[in-house]
C-alpha atoms as a printed R data frame, in Angstrom:
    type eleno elety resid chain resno       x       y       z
1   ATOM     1    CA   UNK     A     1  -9.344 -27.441  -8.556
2   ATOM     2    CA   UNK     A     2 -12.068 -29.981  -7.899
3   ATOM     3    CA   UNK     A     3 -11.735 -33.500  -8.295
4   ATOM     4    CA   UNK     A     4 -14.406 -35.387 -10.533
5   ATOM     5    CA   UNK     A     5 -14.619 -39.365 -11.475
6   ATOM     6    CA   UNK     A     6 -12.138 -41.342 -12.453
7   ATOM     7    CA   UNK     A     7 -10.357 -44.577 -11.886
8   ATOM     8    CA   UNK     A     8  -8.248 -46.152  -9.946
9   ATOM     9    CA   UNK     A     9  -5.766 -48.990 -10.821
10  ATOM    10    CA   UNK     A    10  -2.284 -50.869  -9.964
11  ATOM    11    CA   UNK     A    11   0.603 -50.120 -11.587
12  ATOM    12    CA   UNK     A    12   2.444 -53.678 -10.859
13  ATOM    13    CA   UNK     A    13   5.272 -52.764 -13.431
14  ATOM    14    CA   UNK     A    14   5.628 -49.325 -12.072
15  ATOM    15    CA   UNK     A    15   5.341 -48.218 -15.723
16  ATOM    16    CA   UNK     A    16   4.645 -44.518 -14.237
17  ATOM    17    CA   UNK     A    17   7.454 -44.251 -13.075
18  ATOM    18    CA   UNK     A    18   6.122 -43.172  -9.284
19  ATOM    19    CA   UNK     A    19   6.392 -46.398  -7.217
20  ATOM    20    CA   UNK     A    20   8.755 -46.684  -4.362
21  ATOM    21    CA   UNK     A    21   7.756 -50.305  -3.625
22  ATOM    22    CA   UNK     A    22   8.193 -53.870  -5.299
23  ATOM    23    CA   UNK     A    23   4.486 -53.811  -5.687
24  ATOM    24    CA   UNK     A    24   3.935 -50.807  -7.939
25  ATOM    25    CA   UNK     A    25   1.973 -47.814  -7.097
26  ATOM    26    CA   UNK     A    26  -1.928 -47.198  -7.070
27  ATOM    27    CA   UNK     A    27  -2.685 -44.818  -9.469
28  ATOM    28    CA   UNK     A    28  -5.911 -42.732  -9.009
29  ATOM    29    CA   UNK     A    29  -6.748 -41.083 -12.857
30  ATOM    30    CA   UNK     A    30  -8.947 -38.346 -12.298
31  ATOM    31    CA   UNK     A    31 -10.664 -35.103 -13.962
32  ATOM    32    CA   UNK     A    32  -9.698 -31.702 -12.839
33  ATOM    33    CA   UNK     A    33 -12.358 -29.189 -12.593
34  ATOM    34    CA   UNK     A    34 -11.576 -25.630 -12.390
35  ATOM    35    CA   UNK     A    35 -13.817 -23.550 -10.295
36  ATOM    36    CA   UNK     A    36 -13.647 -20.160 -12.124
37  ATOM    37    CA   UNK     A    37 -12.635 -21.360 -16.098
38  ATOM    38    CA   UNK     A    38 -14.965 -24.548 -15.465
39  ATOM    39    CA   UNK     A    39 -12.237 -26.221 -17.494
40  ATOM    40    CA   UNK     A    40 -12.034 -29.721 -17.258
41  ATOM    41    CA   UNK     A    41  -8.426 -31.629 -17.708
42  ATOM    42    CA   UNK     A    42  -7.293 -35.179 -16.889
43  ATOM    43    CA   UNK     A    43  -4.885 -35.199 -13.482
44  ATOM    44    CA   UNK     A    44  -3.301 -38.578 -11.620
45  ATOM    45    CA   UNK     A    45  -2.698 -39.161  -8.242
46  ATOM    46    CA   UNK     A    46  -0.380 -41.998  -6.542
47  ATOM    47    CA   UNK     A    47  -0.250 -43.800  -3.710
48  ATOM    48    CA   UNK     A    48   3.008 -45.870  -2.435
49  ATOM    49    CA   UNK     A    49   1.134 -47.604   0.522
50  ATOM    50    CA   UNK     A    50  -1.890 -49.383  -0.562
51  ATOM    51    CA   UNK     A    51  -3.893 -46.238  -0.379
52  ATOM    52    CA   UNK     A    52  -3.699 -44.680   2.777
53  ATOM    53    CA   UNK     A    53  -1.998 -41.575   1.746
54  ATOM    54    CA   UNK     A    54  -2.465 -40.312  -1.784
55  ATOM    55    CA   UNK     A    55   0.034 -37.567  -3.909
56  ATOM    56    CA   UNK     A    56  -0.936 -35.150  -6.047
57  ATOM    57    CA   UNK     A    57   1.625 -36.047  -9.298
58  ATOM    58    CA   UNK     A    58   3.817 -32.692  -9.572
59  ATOM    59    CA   UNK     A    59   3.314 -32.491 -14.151
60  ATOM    60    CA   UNK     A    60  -0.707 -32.426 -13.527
61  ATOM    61    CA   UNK     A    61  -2.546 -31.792 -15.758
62  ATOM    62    CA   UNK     A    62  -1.552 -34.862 -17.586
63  ATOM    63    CA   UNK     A    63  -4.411 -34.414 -20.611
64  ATOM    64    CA   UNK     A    64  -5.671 -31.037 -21.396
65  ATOM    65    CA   UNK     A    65  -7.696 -30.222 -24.747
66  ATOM    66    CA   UNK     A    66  -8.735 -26.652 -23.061
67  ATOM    67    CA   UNK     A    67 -12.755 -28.321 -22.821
68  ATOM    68    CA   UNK     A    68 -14.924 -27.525 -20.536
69  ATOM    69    CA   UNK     A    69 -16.492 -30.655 -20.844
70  ATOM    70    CA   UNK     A    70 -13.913 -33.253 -21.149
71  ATOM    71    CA   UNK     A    71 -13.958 -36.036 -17.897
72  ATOM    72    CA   UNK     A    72 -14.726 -38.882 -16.458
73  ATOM    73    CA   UNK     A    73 -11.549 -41.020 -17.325
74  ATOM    74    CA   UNK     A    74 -12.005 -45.446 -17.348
75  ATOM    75    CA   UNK     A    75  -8.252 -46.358 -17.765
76  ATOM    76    CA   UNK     A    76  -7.184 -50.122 -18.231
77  ATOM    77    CA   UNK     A    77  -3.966 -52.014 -19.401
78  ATOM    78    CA   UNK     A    78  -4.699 -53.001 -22.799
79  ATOM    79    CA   UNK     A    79  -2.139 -56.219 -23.072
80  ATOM    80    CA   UNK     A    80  -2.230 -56.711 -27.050
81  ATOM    81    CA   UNK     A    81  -0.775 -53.315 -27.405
82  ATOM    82    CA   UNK     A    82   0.649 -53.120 -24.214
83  ATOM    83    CA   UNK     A    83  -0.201 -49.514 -23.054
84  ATOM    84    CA   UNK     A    84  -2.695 -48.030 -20.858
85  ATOM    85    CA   UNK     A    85  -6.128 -47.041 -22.564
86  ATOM    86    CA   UNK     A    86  -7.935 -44.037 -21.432
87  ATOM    87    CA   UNK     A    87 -11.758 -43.800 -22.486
88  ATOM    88    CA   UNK     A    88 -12.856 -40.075 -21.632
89  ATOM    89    CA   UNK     A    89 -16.649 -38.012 -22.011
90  ATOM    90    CA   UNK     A    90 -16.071 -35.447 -24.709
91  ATOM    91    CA   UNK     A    91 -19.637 -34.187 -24.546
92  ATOM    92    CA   UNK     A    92 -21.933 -36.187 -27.145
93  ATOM    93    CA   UNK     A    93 -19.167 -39.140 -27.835
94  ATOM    94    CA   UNK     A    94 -15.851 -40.693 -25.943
95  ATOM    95    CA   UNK     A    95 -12.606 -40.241 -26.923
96  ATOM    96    CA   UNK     A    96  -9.946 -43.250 -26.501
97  ATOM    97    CA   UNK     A    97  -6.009 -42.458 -25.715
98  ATOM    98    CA   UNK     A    98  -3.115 -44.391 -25.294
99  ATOM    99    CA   UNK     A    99   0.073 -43.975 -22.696
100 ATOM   100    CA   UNK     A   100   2.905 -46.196 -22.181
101 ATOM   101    CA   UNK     A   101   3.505 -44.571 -18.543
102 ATOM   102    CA   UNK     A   102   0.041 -42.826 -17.599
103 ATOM   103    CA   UNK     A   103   1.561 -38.967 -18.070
104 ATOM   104    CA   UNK     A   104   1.857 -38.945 -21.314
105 ATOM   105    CA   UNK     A   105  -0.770 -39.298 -23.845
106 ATOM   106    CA   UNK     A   106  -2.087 -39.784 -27.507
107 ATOM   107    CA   UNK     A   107  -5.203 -39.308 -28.799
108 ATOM   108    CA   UNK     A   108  -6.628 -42.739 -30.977
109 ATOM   109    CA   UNK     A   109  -9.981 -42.179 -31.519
110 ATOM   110    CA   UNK     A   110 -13.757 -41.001 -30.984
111 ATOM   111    CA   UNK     A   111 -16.537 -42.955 -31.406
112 ATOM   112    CA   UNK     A   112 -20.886 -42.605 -30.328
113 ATOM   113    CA   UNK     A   113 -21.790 -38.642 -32.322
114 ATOM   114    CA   UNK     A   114 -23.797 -40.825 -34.549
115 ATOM   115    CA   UNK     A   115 -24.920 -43.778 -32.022
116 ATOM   116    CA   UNK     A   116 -27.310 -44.102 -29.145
117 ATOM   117    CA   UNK     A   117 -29.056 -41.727 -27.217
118 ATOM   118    CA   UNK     A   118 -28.324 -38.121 -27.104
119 ATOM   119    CA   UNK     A   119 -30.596 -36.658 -24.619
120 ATOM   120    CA   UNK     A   120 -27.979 -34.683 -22.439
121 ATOM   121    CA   UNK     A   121 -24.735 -34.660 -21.816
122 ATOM   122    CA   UNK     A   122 -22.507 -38.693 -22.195
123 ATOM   123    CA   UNK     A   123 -20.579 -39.129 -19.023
124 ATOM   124    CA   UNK     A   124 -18.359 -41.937 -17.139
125 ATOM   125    CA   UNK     A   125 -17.589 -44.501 -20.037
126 ATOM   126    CA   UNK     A   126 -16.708 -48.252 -19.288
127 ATOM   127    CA   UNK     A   127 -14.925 -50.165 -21.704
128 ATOM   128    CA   UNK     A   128 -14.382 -53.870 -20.804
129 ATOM   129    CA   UNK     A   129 -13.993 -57.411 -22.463
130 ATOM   130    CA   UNK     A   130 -16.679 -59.999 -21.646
131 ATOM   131    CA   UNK     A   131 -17.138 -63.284 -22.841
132 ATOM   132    CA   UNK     A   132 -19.671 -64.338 -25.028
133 ATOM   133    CA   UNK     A   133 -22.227 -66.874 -23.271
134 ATOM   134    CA   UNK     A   134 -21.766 -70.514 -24.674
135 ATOM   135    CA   UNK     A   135 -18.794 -69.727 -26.725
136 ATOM   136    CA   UNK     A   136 -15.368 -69.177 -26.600
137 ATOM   137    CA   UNK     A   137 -15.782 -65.865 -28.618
138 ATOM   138    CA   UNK     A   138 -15.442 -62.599 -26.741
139 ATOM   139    CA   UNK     A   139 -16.808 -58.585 -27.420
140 ATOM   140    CA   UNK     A   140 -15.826 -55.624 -25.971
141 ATOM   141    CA   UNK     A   141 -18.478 -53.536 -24.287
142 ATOM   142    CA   UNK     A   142 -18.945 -49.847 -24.562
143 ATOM   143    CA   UNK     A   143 -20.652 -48.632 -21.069
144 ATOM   144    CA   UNK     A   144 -22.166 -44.861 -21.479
145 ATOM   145    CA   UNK     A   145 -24.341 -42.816 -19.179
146 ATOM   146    CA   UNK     A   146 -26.208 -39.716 -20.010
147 ATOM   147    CA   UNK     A   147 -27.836 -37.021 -18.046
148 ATOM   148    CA   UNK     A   148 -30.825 -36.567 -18.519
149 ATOM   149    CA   UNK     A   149 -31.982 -38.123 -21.398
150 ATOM   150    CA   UNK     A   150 -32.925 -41.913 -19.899
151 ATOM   151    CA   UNK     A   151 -35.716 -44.152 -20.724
152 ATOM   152    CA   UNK     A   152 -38.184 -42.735 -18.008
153 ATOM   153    CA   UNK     A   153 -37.045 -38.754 -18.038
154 ATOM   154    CA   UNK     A   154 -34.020 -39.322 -15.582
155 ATOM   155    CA   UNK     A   155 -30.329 -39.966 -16.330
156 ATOM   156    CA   UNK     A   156 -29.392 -43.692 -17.722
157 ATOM   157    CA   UNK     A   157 -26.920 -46.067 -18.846
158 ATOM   158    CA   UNK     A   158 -26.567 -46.938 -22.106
159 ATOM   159    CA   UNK     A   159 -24.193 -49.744 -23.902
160 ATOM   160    CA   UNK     A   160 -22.636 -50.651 -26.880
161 ATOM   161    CA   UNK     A   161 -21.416 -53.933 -28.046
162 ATOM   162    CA   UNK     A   162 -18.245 -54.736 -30.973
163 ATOM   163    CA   UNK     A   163 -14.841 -54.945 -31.325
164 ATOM   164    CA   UNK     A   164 -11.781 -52.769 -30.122
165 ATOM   165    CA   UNK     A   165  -8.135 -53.382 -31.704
166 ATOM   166    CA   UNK     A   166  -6.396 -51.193 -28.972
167 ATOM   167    CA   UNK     A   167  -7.410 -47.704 -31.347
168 ATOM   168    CA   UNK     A   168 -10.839 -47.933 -32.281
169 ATOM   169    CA   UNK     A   169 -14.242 -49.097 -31.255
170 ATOM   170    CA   UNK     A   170 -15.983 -50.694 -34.060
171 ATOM   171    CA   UNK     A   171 -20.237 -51.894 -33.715
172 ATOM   172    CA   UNK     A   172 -20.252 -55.667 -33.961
173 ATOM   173    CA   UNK     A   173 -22.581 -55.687 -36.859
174 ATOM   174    CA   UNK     A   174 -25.602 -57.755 -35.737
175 ATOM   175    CA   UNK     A   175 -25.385 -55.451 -32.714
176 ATOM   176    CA   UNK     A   176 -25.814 -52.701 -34.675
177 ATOM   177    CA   UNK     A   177 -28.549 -53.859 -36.378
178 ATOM   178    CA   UNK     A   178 -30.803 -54.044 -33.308
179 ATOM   179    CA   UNK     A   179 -30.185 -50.774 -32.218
180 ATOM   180    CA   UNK     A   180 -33.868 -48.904 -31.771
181 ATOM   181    CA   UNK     A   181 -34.848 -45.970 -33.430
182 ATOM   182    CA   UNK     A   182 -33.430 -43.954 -31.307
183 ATOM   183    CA   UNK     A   183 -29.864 -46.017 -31.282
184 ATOM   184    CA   UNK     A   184 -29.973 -46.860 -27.405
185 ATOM   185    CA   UNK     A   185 -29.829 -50.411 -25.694
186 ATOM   186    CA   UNK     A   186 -30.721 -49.426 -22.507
187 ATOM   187    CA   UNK     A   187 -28.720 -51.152 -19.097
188 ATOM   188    CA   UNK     A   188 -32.182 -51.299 -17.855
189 ATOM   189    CA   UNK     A   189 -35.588 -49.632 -17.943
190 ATOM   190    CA   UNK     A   190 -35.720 -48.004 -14.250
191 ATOM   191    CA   UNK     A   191 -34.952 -44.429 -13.810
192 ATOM   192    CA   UNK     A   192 -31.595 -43.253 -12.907
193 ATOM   193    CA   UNK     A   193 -29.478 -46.001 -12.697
194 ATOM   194    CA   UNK     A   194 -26.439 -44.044 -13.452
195 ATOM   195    CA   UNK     A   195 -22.287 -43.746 -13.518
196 ATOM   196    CA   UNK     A   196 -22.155 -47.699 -13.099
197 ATOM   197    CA   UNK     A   197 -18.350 -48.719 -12.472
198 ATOM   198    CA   UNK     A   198 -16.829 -52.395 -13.438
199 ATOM   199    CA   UNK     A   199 -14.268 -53.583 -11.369
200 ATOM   200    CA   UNK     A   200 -11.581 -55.950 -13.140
201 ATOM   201    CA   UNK     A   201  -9.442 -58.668 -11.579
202 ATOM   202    CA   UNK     A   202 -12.762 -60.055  -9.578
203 ATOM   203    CA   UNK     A   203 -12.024 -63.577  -9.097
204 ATOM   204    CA   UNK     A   204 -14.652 -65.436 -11.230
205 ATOM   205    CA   UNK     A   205 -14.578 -69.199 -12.808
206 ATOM   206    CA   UNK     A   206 -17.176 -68.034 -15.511
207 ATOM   207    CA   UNK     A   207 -15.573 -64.169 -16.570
208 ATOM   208    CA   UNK     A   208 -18.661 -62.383 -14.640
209 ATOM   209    CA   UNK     A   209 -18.344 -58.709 -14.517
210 ATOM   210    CA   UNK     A   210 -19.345 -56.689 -11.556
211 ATOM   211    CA   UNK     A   211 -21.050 -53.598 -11.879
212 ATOM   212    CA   UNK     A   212 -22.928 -51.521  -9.456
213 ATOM   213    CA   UNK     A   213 -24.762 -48.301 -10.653
């Protein structure tokens, strides 16, 4: 089995169960590719010493919808609901689920068949929280890449911007309202700028993401 993208992230409350260490374990999240089915599942892997060494968890798969196009998993601690958010490709939209211990999961929600761009396959989604410029308001952003199917022939990014209540992604409505013809806001014009990944706890006085593509 092949390992494809994923994330990884600190588990400081050990919620998973798998630390050995006051600290909490790193947790890698990860899709599973199958050589001969080409069937694509969700898989973890820890770490108990900052990442040197990495174990395969023993109950992998951890999410398996028998897809063969089901990957790319962005998990984050969502404190409202306090649980672990997974947003995953499901071919032309994402899917969000839920875990209170990353092993075990439940499907919330799909959102994007009827949004944005849908000129190959939607890979590696991003969901973050950003701060709105000159406000104290905030939106969630919905980060989606596609190959091909970008604005000059190659792969792209794509993004969405609205609200999500820890189950769905809603469109902010003015958002929506700007969306083109063909329902894309583009990351950027150039060609192939592609499977951008946010990193979160970056120290920052004004809540700037970074992002590299």
């Amino acid at each position: 089995t092949m390992a494809f993208t994923g994330t990884c992230i600190l588990d400081p409350d050990n919620t998973s169960g798998l630390g050995t260490g006051g600290d909490g374990p790193l947790i890698a999240a990860y899709t599973g590719w199958n050589i001969f089915s080409t069937r694509q599942d969700q898989r973890i892997a820890y770490s108990n010493d900052g990442g040197l060494t990495w174990t395969r968890y023993s109950g992998n798969p951890v999410l398996d919808i028998g897809s063969n196009e089901f990957r790319d998993p962005k998990v984050f601690w969502h404190q409202p609901t306090k649980r672990w958010v997974m947003a995953l490709s499901a071919t032309d939209h994402v899917q969000f689920w839920a875990s209170p211990n990353l092993r075990e999961w439940e499907f919330l929600s799909g959102f994007g068949r009827e949004w944005g761009a849908h000129g190959g396959v939607w890979e590696c989604p991003d969901l973050i929280e950003m701060p709105v410029a000159g406000s104290d308001e905030k939106r969630w952003v919905l980060i989606l890449n596609l190959n091909p199917g970008g604005p000059q022939g190659g792969s792209g990014t794509q993004y969405f911007v609205g609200d999500f209540d820890g189950v769905r992604f809603t469109l902010d409505a003015a958002f929506a309202k700007s969306l083109s013809d063909e329902g894309a806001v583009w990351l950027d014009a150039g060609r192939d700028n592609y499977a951008g990944v946010t990193w979160s706890g970056i120290p920052s006085s004004d809540g700037r993401t970074l992002f590299i593509g």
